[in-house]
Coordinates of N, CA and C and ligand atoms in Angstrom, one line a residue:
M1 N -40.7 -39.8 19.8 CA -40.6 -41.0 19.0 C -40.7 -42.3 19.6
A2 N -39.7 -42.5 20.7 CA -39.8 -43.7 21.3 C -41.1 -44.0 22.0
A3 N -41.8 -43.0 22.6 CA -43.0 -43.2 23.3 C -44.0 -43.6 22.2
H4 N -44.0 -42.9 21.0 CA -44.9 -43.3 20.1 C -44.8 -44.7 19.5
E5 N -43.5 -45.2 19.4 CA -43.3 -46.5 19.0 C -43.8 -47.5 20.0
L6 N -43.8 -47.2 21.3 CA -44.2 -48.1 22.3 C -45.7 -48.3 22.3
R7 N -46.4 -47.3 21.7 CA -47.8 -47.4 21.7 C -48.4 -48.6 20.9
T8 N -47.8 -48.9 19.7 CA -48.3 -49.9 18.9 C -48.4 -51.3 19.6
P9 N -47.2 -51.7 20.0 CA -47.2 -53.1 20.7 C -48.1 -53.1 21.9
L10 N -48.1 -52.0 22.5 CA -49.0 -52.0 23.7 C -50.6 -52.1 23.3
T11 N -51.0 -51.6 22.2 CA -52.4 -51.7 21.8 C -52.6 -53.1 21.4
V12 N -51.5 -53.9 20.9 CA -51.8 -55.2 20.6 C -51.9 -56.0 21.9
V13 N -51.1 -55.8 22.9 CA -51.1 -56.4 24.2 C -52.5 -56.2 24.8
T14 N -52.9 -54.9 24.9 CA -54.2 -54.7 25.6 C -55.4 -55.3 24.8
G15 N -55.3 -55.4 23.6 CA -56.3 -56.0 22.7 C -56.4 -57.4 23.0
Y16 N -55.4 -58.2 23.0 CA -55.5 -59.5 23.4 C -55.9 -59.8 24.9
M17 N -55.5 -58.9 25.7 CA -55.9 -59.1 27.2 C -57.4 -59.0 27.2
S18 N -58.0 -58.0 26.5 CA -59.3 -57.9 26.6 C -60.1 -59.1 26.0
M19 N -59.6 -59.7 24.9 CA -60.1 -60.9 24.3 C -60.0 -62.0 25.3
L20 N -59.0 -62.1 26.1 CA -58.8 -63.2 27.1 C -59.8 -63.0 28.2
R21 N -60.1 -61.8 28.5 CA -61.0 -61.4 29.6 C -62.5 -61.7 29.1
D22 N -62.9 -61.3 27.9 CA -64.2 -61.6 27.5 C -64.4 -63.0 27.0
G23 N -63.4 -63.8 27.1 CA -63.8 -65.3 26.7 C -63.6 -65.5 25.2
S24 N -63.0 -64.6 24.4 CA -63.0 -64.9 23.0 C -62.2 -66.1 22.6
F25 N -61.4 -66.6 23.5 CA -60.6 -67.8 23.2 C -61.0 -69.0 24.1
G26 N -62.3 -68.9 24.4 CA -62.9 -69.9 25.3 C -62.8 -69.6 26.7
P27 N -63.5 -70.3 27.5 CA -63.5 -70.0 29.0 C -62.1 -70.1 29.6
A28 N -61.7 -69.2 30.4 CA -60.3 -69.3 31.0 C -60.5 -70.1 32.3
P29 N -59.3 -70.8 32.5 CA -59.4 -71.6 33.8 C -59.5 -70.6 34.9
L30 N -60.0 -71.0 36.1 CA -60.2 -70.1 37.2 C -59.0 -69.6 37.7
E31 N -57.7 -70.4 37.7 CA -56.5 -70.0 38.1 C -56.0 -68.7 37.4
W32 N -56.4 -68.5 36.2 CA -56.0 -67.4 35.4 C -56.6 -66.1 35.9
K33 N -57.5 -66.0 36.7 CA -58.3 -64.8 36.9 C -57.3 -63.9 37.6
H34 N -56.5 -64.2 38.4 CA -55.5 -63.3 39.1 C -54.6 -62.8 38.1
P35 N -53.7 -63.8 37.6 CA -52.7 -63.3 36.6 C -53.2 -62.4 35.4
V36 N -54.5 -62.8 35.0 CA -54.9 -61.8 34.0 C -55.2 -60.5 34.4
E37 N -55.8 -60.4 35.6 CA -56.1 -59.2 36.3 C -54.8 -58.3 36.5
M38 N -53.8 -59.0 36.9 CA -52.4 -58.4 37.2 C -51.9 -57.8 35.9
L39 N -51.9 -58.7 34.8 CA -51.5 -58.2 33.6 C -52.1 -57.0 33.0
D40 N -53.5 -57.1 33.2 CA -54.3 -56.0 32.8 C -53.9 -54.7 33.5
A41 N -53.8 -54.7 34.8 CA -53.4 -53.6 35.6 C -52.1 -53.0 35.2
K42 N -51.1 -54.0 34.9 CA -49.8 -53.5 34.5 C -49.7 -52.9 33.1
A43 N -50.6 -53.5 32.2 CA -50.6 -52.9 30.9 C -51.2 -51.5 30.9
A44 N -52.3 -51.3 31.8 CA -52.8 -50.0 32.0 C -51.9 -49.0 32.4
E45 N -51.0 -49.5 33.5 CA -50.0 -48.6 34.0 C -49.0 -48.1 32.9
L46 N -48.5 -49.2 32.2 CA -47.6 -48.9 31.1 C -48.2 -47.9 30.1
G47 N -49.5 -48.1 29.8 CA -50.2 -47.2 28.9 C -50.3 -45.8 29.4
R48 N -50.4 -45.6 30.7 CA -50.4 -44.2 31.2 C -49.1 -43.6 31.2
L49 N -48.1 -44.4 31.5 CA -46.7 -43.9 31.4 C -46.3 -43.4 30.0
V50 N -46.7 -44.3 29.0 CA -46.5 -43.9 27.5 C -47.2 -42.5 27.3
E51 N -48.5 -42.5 27.6 CA -49.3 -41.4 27.4 C -48.7 -40.0 28.0
D52 N -48.1 -40.3 29.2 CA -47.6 -39.1 29.9 C -46.3 -38.7 29.1
L53 N -45.5 -39.6 28.5 CA -44.3 -39.2 27.9 C -44.6 -38.6 26.6
L54 N -45.7 -39.0 25.8 CA -46.2 -38.5 24.6 C -46.6 -37.1 24.9
L55 N -47.4 -36.8 25.9 CA -47.9 -35.5 26.2 C -46.8 -34.5 26.6
A56 N -45.8 -35.0 27.3 CA -44.7 -34.1 27.8 C -44.0 -33.8 26.5
A57 N -43.8 -34.7 25.5 CA -43.0 -34.4 24.3 C -43.7 -33.3 23.6
R58 N -45.2 -33.5 23.5 CA -45.9 -32.6 22.7 C -45.9 -31.1 23.4
L59 N -45.9 -31.1 24.7 CA -45.7 -29.8 25.5 C -44.5 -29.1 25.1
D60 N -43.4 -29.9 25.0 CA -42.1 -29.4 24.7 C -41.9 -28.7 23.2
T61 N -42.7 -29.4 22.3 CA -42.6 -28.9 20.9 C -43.7 -27.9 20.7
G62 N -44.5 -27.6 21.7 CA -45.5 -26.6 21.6 C -46.7 -26.9 20.7
R63 N -46.7 -28.2 20.3 CA -47.9 -28.6 19.3 C -49.0 -29.1 20.2
L64 N -49.7 -28.3 20.8 CA -50.8 -28.7 21.7 C -52.0 -27.8 21.6
P65 N -53.0 -28.1 20.8 CA -54.1 -27.1 20.7 C -54.9 -27.1 22.0
V66 N -55.5 -25.9 22.5 CA -56.2 -25.7 23.6 C -57.6 -25.3 23.0
H67 N -58.6 -26.0 23.6 CA -60.0 -25.6 23.2 C -60.7 -25.2 24.4
K68 N -60.9 -23.8 24.6 CA -61.6 -23.4 25.8 C -63.0 -23.3 25.6
E69 N -63.7 -23.6 26.6 CA -65.2 -23.5 26.6 C -65.6 -23.1 28.0
R70 N -66.9 -22.6 28.2 CA -67.4 -22.2 29.5 C -67.8 -23.4 30.2
I71 N -67.1 -23.5 31.4 CA -67.2 -24.7 32.2 C -67.6 -24.4 33.7
D72 N -68.5 -25.1 34.2 CA -68.8 -25.0 35.6 C -67.9 -26.0 36.4
L73 N -67.1 -25.2 37.3 CA -66.0 -25.9 38.0 C -66.5 -27.0 38.9
A74 N -67.8 -26.8 39.5 CA -68.3 -27.8 40.4 C -68.6 -29.1 39.5
V75 N -69.1 -29.0 38.3 CA -69.4 -30.1 37.5 C -68.1 -30.8 37.1
A76 N -67.1 -30.1 36.8 CA -65.8 -30.8 36.5 C -65.2 -31.5 37.7
A77 N -65.3 -30.9 38.8 CA -64.8 -31.5 40.1 C -65.6 -32.8 40.5
Q78 N -66.9 -32.6 40.3 CA -67.7 -33.8 40.6 C -67.4 -35.0 39.7
A79 N -67.2 -34.7 38.4 CA -66.8 -35.7 37.5 C -65.5 -36.3 37.8
A80 N -64.4 -35.6 38.3 CA -63.3 -36.1 38.8 C -63.4 -37.0 39.9
V81 N -64.1 -36.5 40.9 CA -64.3 -37.3 42.1 C -65.0 -38.6 41.8
T82 N -66.1 -38.6 40.8 CA -66.6 -39.8 40.4 C -65.7 -40.8 39.8
R83 N -64.8 -40.3 39.0 CA -63.7 -41.2 38.3 C -62.8 -41.8 39.3
A84 N -62.5 -41.0 40.4 CA -61.7 -41.5 41.4 C -62.3 -42.5 42.4
R85 N -63.6 -42.4 42.4 CA -64.4 -43.3 43.4 C -63.9 -44.7 43.5
P86 N -63.9 -45.5 42.5 CA -63.5 -46.9 42.5 C -62.0 -47.0 43.2
R87 N -61.1 -46.2 42.8 CA -59.8 -46.4 43.4 C -59.8 -46.1 44.8
A88 N -60.5 -44.9 45.2 CA -60.7 -44.5 46.6 C -61.3 -45.6 47.4
E89 N -62.3 -46.3 46.9 CA -62.8 -47.4 47.6 C -62.0 -48.6 47.8
L90 N -61.3 -48.9 46.8 CA -60.3 -49.9 46.8 C -59.3 -49.7 47.9
L91 N -59.0 -48.4 48.2 CA -57.9 -48.0 49.1 C -58.5 -47.7 50.5
A92 N -59.9 -47.9 50.6 CA -60.8 -47.5 51.7 C -60.4 -46.0 52.1
A93 N -60.3 -45.2 51.1 CA -60.0 -43.7 51.3 C -61.4 -43.1 51.5
D94 N -61.2 -41.9 52.2 CA -62.4 -41.0 52.4 C -62.2 -39.8 51.4
L95 N -63.0 -39.8 50.4 CA -62.9 -38.7 49.5 C -64.2 -37.9 49.4
E96 N -64.0 -36.5 49.8 CA -65.4 -35.8 49.8 C -65.2 -34.6 48.9
L97 N -66.3 -34.1 48.5 CA -66.4 -32.9 47.5 C -67.2 -31.8 48.2
E98 N -66.6 -30.7 48.4 CA -67.3 -29.5 48.9 C -67.4 -28.5 47.7
A99 N -68.6 -28.3 47.2 CA -68.5 -27.4 45.9 C -69.4 -26.4 46.0
T100 N -69.0 -25.2 45.6 CA -69.8 -24.0 45.4 C -70.3 -24.1 44.0
E101 N -71.6 -24.2 43.7 CA -72.2 -24.3 42.4 C -72.0 -23.0 41.6
G102 N -72.0 -23.2 40.3 CA -72.2 -22.0 39.4 C -70.9 -21.1 39.3
L103 N -69.7 -21.7 39.7 CA -68.4 -20.9 39.4 C -68.0 -21.3 38.0
L104 N -68.2 -20.3 37.1 CA -67.9 -20.6 35.7 C -66.5 -20.1 35.3
V105 N -65.7 -20.9 34.5 CA -64.5 -20.6 34.0 C -64.4 -20.8 32.5
D106 N -63.4 -20.3 31.9 CA -63.1 -20.6 30.5 C -61.9 -21.5 30.4
A107 N -62.3 -22.8 30.2 CA -61.2 -23.9 30.3 C -61.3 -25.0 29.2
D108 N -60.2 -25.6 29.1 CA -60.2 -26.8 28.2 C -60.7 -28.0 29.1
R109 N -61.9 -28.5 28.7 CA -62.5 -29.6 29.4 C -61.6 -30.8 29.7
D110 N -60.9 -31.2 28.5 CA -60.1 -32.5 28.7 C -58.8 -32.2 29.6
Y111 N -58.2 -31.0 29.4 CA -57.0 -30.8 30.1 C -57.3 -30.6 31.6
L112 N -58.4 -29.9 31.8 CA -58.8 -29.6 33.2 C -59.1 -31.0 33.9
A113 N -59.8 -31.8 33.2 CA -60.0 -33.2 33.7 C -58.7 -33.9 34.1
R114 N -57.7 -33.8 33.1 CA -56.4 -34.4 33.4 C -55.7 -33.9 34.6
I115 N -55.8 -32.6 34.7 CA -55.2 -31.9 35.9 C -55.8 -32.5 37.2
L116 N -57.0 -32.4 37.3 CA -57.8 -32.9 38.5 C -57.5 -34.3 38.8
D117 N -57.6 -35.2 37.7 CA -57.3 -36.6 37.9 C -55.9 -36.7 38.6
N118 N -54.9 -36.0 38.1 CA -53.7 -36.1 38.5 C -53.5 -35.7 39.9
L119 N -54.2 -34.6 40.3 CA -54.0 -34.2 41.7 C -54.7 -35.0 42.6
V120 N -56.0 -35.6 42.3 CA -56.7 -36.5 43.1 C -55.8 -37.8 43.2
N121 N -55.4 -38.3 42.1 CA -54.6 -39.6 42.2 C -53.4 -39.4 43.1
N122 N -52.7 -38.3 42.9 CA -51.4 -38.1 43.8 C -51.8 -38.1 45.3
A123 N -53.0 -37.5 45.6 CA -53.4 -37.4 46.9 C -53.7 -38.8 47.5
L124 N -54.3 -39.7 46.6 CA -54.5 -40.9 47.1 C -53.1 -41.8 47.2
T125 N -52.3 -41.5 46.2 CA -51.1 -42.4 46.1 C -50.1 -42.1 47.3
Y126 N -50.0 -40.7 47.5 CA -49.0 -40.3 48.6 C -49.6 -40.0 50.0
S127 N -50.4 -40.9 50.3 CA -51.0 -40.8 51.7 C -50.5 -41.9 52.6
R128 N -50.8 -41.6 53.9 CA -50.2 -42.7 55.0 C -51.5 -43.3 55.4
G129 N -51.6 -44.6 55.4 CA -52.6 -45.4 56.0 C -53.9 -45.0 55.1
T130 N -55.0 -44.8 55.9 CA -56.3 -44.4 55.2 C -56.2 -43.1 54.7
A131 N -56.3 -42.9 53.3 CA -56.4 -41.5 52.9 C -57.6 -40.8 53.1
E132 N -57.3 -39.4 53.4 CA -58.5 -38.5 53.7 C -58.3 -37.4 52.7
L133 N -59.3 -37.2 51.9 CA -59.1 -36.2 50.7 C -60.4 -35.3 50.7
R134 N -60.1 -34.0 50.5 CA -61.1 -33.0 50.3 C -60.9 -32.4 49.0
V135 N -61.9 -32.4 48.2 CA -61.8 -31.5 47.0 C -62.8 -30.4 47.1
R136 N -62.4 -29.2 47.0 CA -63.2 -28.0 47.3 C -63.2 -27.1 46.0
V137 N -64.5 -26.8 45.7 CA -64.6 -25.7 44.6 C -65.0 -24.4 45.4
L138 N -64.4 -23.3 45.0 CA -64.6 -22.1 45.8 C -64.0 -21.0 45.1
R139 N -64.5 -19.8 45.5 CA -63.8 -18.6 44.9 C -62.7 -18.1 46.0
R140 N -61.5 -18.0 45.5 CA -60.5 -17.6 46.4 C -60.0 -16.2 45.9
N141 N -59.0 -15.6 46.5 CA -58.6 -14.2 46.1 C -58.0 -14.3 44.6
E142 N -57.5 -15.5 44.4 CA -56.9 -15.6 43.0 C -57.9 -15.9 42.0
G143 N -59.1 -16.2 42.4 CA -60.1 -16.4 41.3 C -60.9 -17.8 41.7
P144 N -61.8 -18.1 40.6 CA -62.5 -19.4 40.9 C -61.4 -20.5 40.9
A145 N -61.6 -21.5 41.8 CA -60.5 -22.4 42.0 C -61.0 -23.8 42.4
V146 N -60.1 -24.7 42.3 CA -60.3 -26.1 42.8 C -59.2 -26.3 43.8
E147 N -59.5 -26.8 45.0 CA -58.5 -27.2 45.9 C -58.4 -28.7 46.1
V148 N -57.4 -29.4 46.0 CA -57.3 -30.9 46.3 C -56.4 -30.9 47.5
E149 N -56.9 -31.4 48.8 CA -56.2 -31.4 49.9 C -56.1 -32.8 50.5
D150 N -55.1 -33.3 50.9 CA -55.0 -34.6 51.6 C -54.3 -34.4 53.0
Q151 N -54.4 -35.6 53.7 CA -53.7 -35.5 55.0 C -52.6 -36.6 55.0
G152 N -51.9 -36.6 53.8 CA -50.8 -37.6 53.6 C -49.5 -37.3 54.1
R153 N -48.5 -37.7 53.3 CA -47.2 -37.6 54.0 C -46.5 -36.2 53.9
G154 N -47.0 -35.3 53.1 CA -46.5 -34.0 53.0 C -45.3 -34.0 52.1
I155 N -44.9 -32.8 51.8 CA -43.7 -32.6 51.0 C -42.6 -31.7 51.7
P156 N -41.4 -32.2 51.7 CA -40.4 -31.4 52.4 C -40.4 -30.0 51.7
P157 N -40.3 -28.9 52.6 CA -40.2 -27.6 52.2 C -39.2 -27.3 51.1
V158 N -38.0 -27.8 51.3 CA -37.0 -27.7 50.3 C -37.1 -28.1 48.9
L159 N -38.1 -29.2 48.9 CA -38.4 -29.7 47.6 C -39.7 -29.3 46.9
A160 N -40.4 -28.4 47.7 CA -41.8 -27.9 47.2 C -41.7 -27.3 45.9
A161 N -40.6 -26.6 45.5 CA -40.7 -25.9 44.2 C -40.3 -27.1 43.1
R162 N -39.6 -28.0 43.6 CA -39.0 -28.9 42.6 C -40.0 -29.9 42.0
I163 N -41.1 -30.2 42.7 CA -41.9 -31.2 42.4 C -42.6 -31.0 41.1
F164 N -42.6 -29.7 40.7 CA -43.2 -29.4 39.2 C -42.2 -29.6 38.2
E165 N -41.0 -30.0 38.4 CA -40.0 -30.1 37.4 C -40.3 -31.4 36.7
R166 N -39.8 -31.4 35.5 CA -40.0 -32.7 34.7 C -39.1 -33.9 35.3
F167 N -39.7 -35.0 35.5 CA -39.2 -36.2 36.0 C -38.7 -36.2 37.4
F168 N -39.1 -35.1 38.1 CA -38.7 -35.1 39.5 C -39.6 -35.8 40.4
R169 N -39.0 -36.7 41.2 CA -39.8 -37.5 42.2 C -39.0 -37.4 43.4
I170 N -39.8 -37.6 44.7 CA -39.1 -37.7 45.9 C -38.9 -39.1 46.3
D171 N -37.8 -39.4 46.7 CA -37.4 -40.7 47.2 C -37.5 -40.6 48.8
E172 N -38.6 -41.2 49.4 CA -38.7 -41.1 50.7 C -38.4 -42.3 51.5
E173 N -37.7 -42.2 52.5 CA -37.3 -43.3 53.4 C -38.6 -43.8 54.0
G174 N -38.8 -45.0 54.2 CA -39.9 -45.6 55.0 C -41.2 -45.6 54.1
Y175 N -41.1 -45.1 52.8 CA -42.2 -45.3 52.0 C -42.0 -46.1 50.7
P176 N -42.7 -47.1 50.3 CA -42.5 -47.8 49.2 C -42.5 -47.0 48.0
Q177 N -41.6 -47.2 47.0 CA -41.6 -46.4 45.9 C -42.8 -46.7 45.0
Q178 N -43.6 -45.7 44.7 CA -44.8 -45.8 43.8 C -44.5 -45.8 42.4
P179 N -45.2 -46.5 41.6 CA -44.9 -46.3 40.1 C -45.3 -45.0 39.7
G180 N -44.5 -44.4 38.8 CA -44.7 -43.1 38.3 C -43.7 -42.5 37.4
T181 N -43.8 -41.4 36.9 CA -42.7 -40.9 36.0 C -42.1 -39.7 36.5
G182 N -42.9 -39.0 37.4 CA -42.4 -37.7 37.8 C -42.8 -36.7 36.8
L183 N -43.7 -37.0 35.9 CA -44.2 -36.0 34.9 C -45.5 -35.4 35.2
G184 N -46.2 -36.1 36.1 CA -47.7 -35.7 36.4 C -47.8 -34.2 36.7
L185 N -47.0 -33.7 37.7 CA -47.2 -32.3 38.0 C -46.5 -31.4 37.0
Y186 N -45.6 -31.8 36.4 CA -45.0 -31.0 35.3 C -46.2 -30.8 34.2
I187 N -46.7 -31.8 33.8 CA -47.7 -31.9 32.8 C -48.9 -31.0 33.2
S188 N -49.2 -31.3 34.4 CA -50.5 -30.5 35.0 C -50.2 -29.0 34.9
R189 N -49.0 -28.6 35.3 CA -48.8 -27.2 35.5 C -48.8 -26.6 34.1
E190 N -48.1 -27.3 33.0 CA -48.1 -26.8 31.8 C -49.4 -26.6 31.1
L191 N -50.3 -27.7 31.4 CA -51.7 -27.6 30.9 C -52.5 -26.6 31.5
A192 N -52.2 -26.2 32.8 CA -52.8 -25.1 33.4 C -52.4 -23.8 32.9
V193 N -51.2 -23.6 32.7 CA -50.7 -22.4 32.1 C -51.2 -22.1 30.8
R194 N -51.3 -23.1 30.0 CA -51.7 -23.1 28.6 C -53.2 -22.6 28.4
Q195 N -54.0 -22.9 29.5 CA -55.3 -22.2 29.5 C -55.4 -21.1 30.4
D196 N -54.3 -20.4 30.7 CA -54.2 -19.2 31.5 C -54.7 -19.4 33.0
A197 N -54.6 -20.6 33.4 CA -54.7 -20.9 34.7 C -53.5 -21.0 35.6
R198 N -53.5 -21.1 37.0 CA -52.3 -21.2 37.7 C -52.5 -22.5 38.5
L199 N -51.4 -23.2 38.7 CA -51.4 -24.4 39.5 C -50.2 -24.3 40.6
W200 N -50.5 -24.5 41.8 CA -49.4 -24.4 42.8 C -49.7 -25.2 44.0
L201 N -48.6 -25.5 44.8 CA -48.7 -26.1 46.0 C -49.0 -25.0 47.0
D202 N -50.2 -25.1 47.7 CA -50.7 -24.0 48.5 C -50.2 -24.2 49.9
W203 N -50.2 -25.3 50.3 CA -49.8 -25.6 51.8 C -49.3 -27.1 51.7
S204 N -48.3 -27.3 52.5 CA -47.8 -28.7 52.8 C -47.0 -28.7 54.2
E205 N -47.1 -29.7 54.9 CA -46.4 -29.9 56.1 C -46.1 -31.5 56.2
L206 N -44.7 -31.6 56.5 CA -44.4 -33.0 56.5 C -45.2 -33.8 57.5
G207 N -45.7 -35.0 57.0 CA -46.5 -35.8 57.9 C -47.9 -35.3 58.2
Q208 N -48.3 -34.1 57.7 CA -49.5 -33.6 57.9 C -50.4 -33.6 56.7
G209 N -49.9 -33.3 55.6 CA -50.6 -33.3 54.2 C -50.3 -32.2 53.3
S210 N -51.0 -32.1 52.3 CA -50.8 -31.1 51.3 C -52.1 -30.5 50.6
R211 N -51.9 -29.3 50.1 CA -53.1 -28.9 49.3 C -52.6 -28.1 48.0
F212 N -53.0 -28.7 47.1 CA -52.7 -28.0 45.7 C -54.0 -27.3 45.2
V213 N -53.8 -26.2 44.5 CA -54.8 -25.3 44.0 C -54.6 -25.0 42.5
I214 N -55.7 -25.2 41.9 CA -55.7 -24.6 40.5 C -56.7 -23.4 40.4
A215 N -56.3 -22.3 39.9 CA -57.1 -21.1 40.0 C -57.3 -20.5 38.5
F216 N -58.5 -20.1 38.2 CA -58.7 -19.5 36.8 C -59.0 -18.0 36.9
P217 N -58.6 -17.2 35.9 CA -59.1 -15.9 35.8 C -60.6 -15.9 35.8
E218 N -61.3 -14.7 36.1 CA -62.8 -14.7 36.0 C -62.9 -14.7 34.4
P219 N -64.1 -15.5 34.1 CA -64.3 -15.7 32.6 C -64.7 -14.4 31.9
G220 N -64.2 -14.4 30.7 CA -64.6 -13.1 29.9 C -66.0 -13.1 29.5
A221 N -66.5 -11.8 29.1 CA -67.9 -11.6 28.8 C -68.3 -12.3 27.6
Ligands
ADP1 P1 -45.2 -39.1 40.1 O1 -46.4 -39.1 40.9 O2 -45.2 -39.8 38.8 O3 -44.0 -39.2 40.8 P2 -45.7 -36.0 40.0 O4 -45.0 -35.1 39.1 O5 -47.2 -36.2 40.0 O6 -45.0 -37.5 39.5 O7 -45.2 -35.8 41.4 C1 -43.8 -35.6 41.7 C2 -43.5 -36.0 43.2 O8 -44.2 -35.1 44.1 C3 -44.0 -37.4 43.6 O9 -43.0 -38.3 43.3 C4 -44.3 -37.3 45.1 O10 -43.0 -37.4 45.7 C5 -44.6 -35.7 45.2 N1 -46.1 -35.6 45.4 C6 -47.0 -35.2 44.5 N2 -48.2 -35.2 45.0 C7 -48.0 -35.3 46.3 C8 -49.0 -35.4 47.5 N3 -50.3 -35.1 47.3 N4 -48.5 -35.5 48.7 C9 -47.0 -35.9 48.9 N5 -46.3 -35.8 47.9 C10 -46.7 -35.6 46.6

């Protein structure tokens, strides 16, 4: 309910922001450029938090329809990499895709996109210095899969199981706290399970990096 109520004023804020940007109120003074960009970015951040809260609430009440269709994993991964490219460039991160073509799965296109975006964004967020990311599409023992691997800060072994809990975040010394809700991995795992896929932390070493995997069953005939 609360998340839903937050949506309406936020829509008004973002609406006025875009009118300020496109000059609907006349040309903006040059000094406004930075503050308007800042407000824009923060409104978008708030929007993402609200959407996460809404989605988590929907997952809890079980009201979340899943629409499966036959999807080429390489195409989905390529699209996620393309969406992440602007942010990766902003962070001067190295983002590479290694994809086996033609690995088909039965998945919900939107939810798969959301999961991949979340994994790639986490890999960019929780990196040290220049991020190095590999997104791989491959057949693993568990089935057709996408791996998202970074050489970032890694996850302490004792906390590895907990990162999938709702609202769980790691407070790390020496790292600035990043904006977030601790809902991303919870939502991603729930969305994976609802389309009969599995999502897990495959490997992580402190200071070395992490690798998350989403794997699907072989598609039905
Ligand atoms: P959020 O990013 O909003 O905190 P998530 O559920 O996506 O929420 O992640 C939970 C926590 O797991 C993060 O706060 C972070 O500490 C840790 N984490 C997630 N992905 C990575 C990663 N690729 N490398 C290191 N830590 C990670």
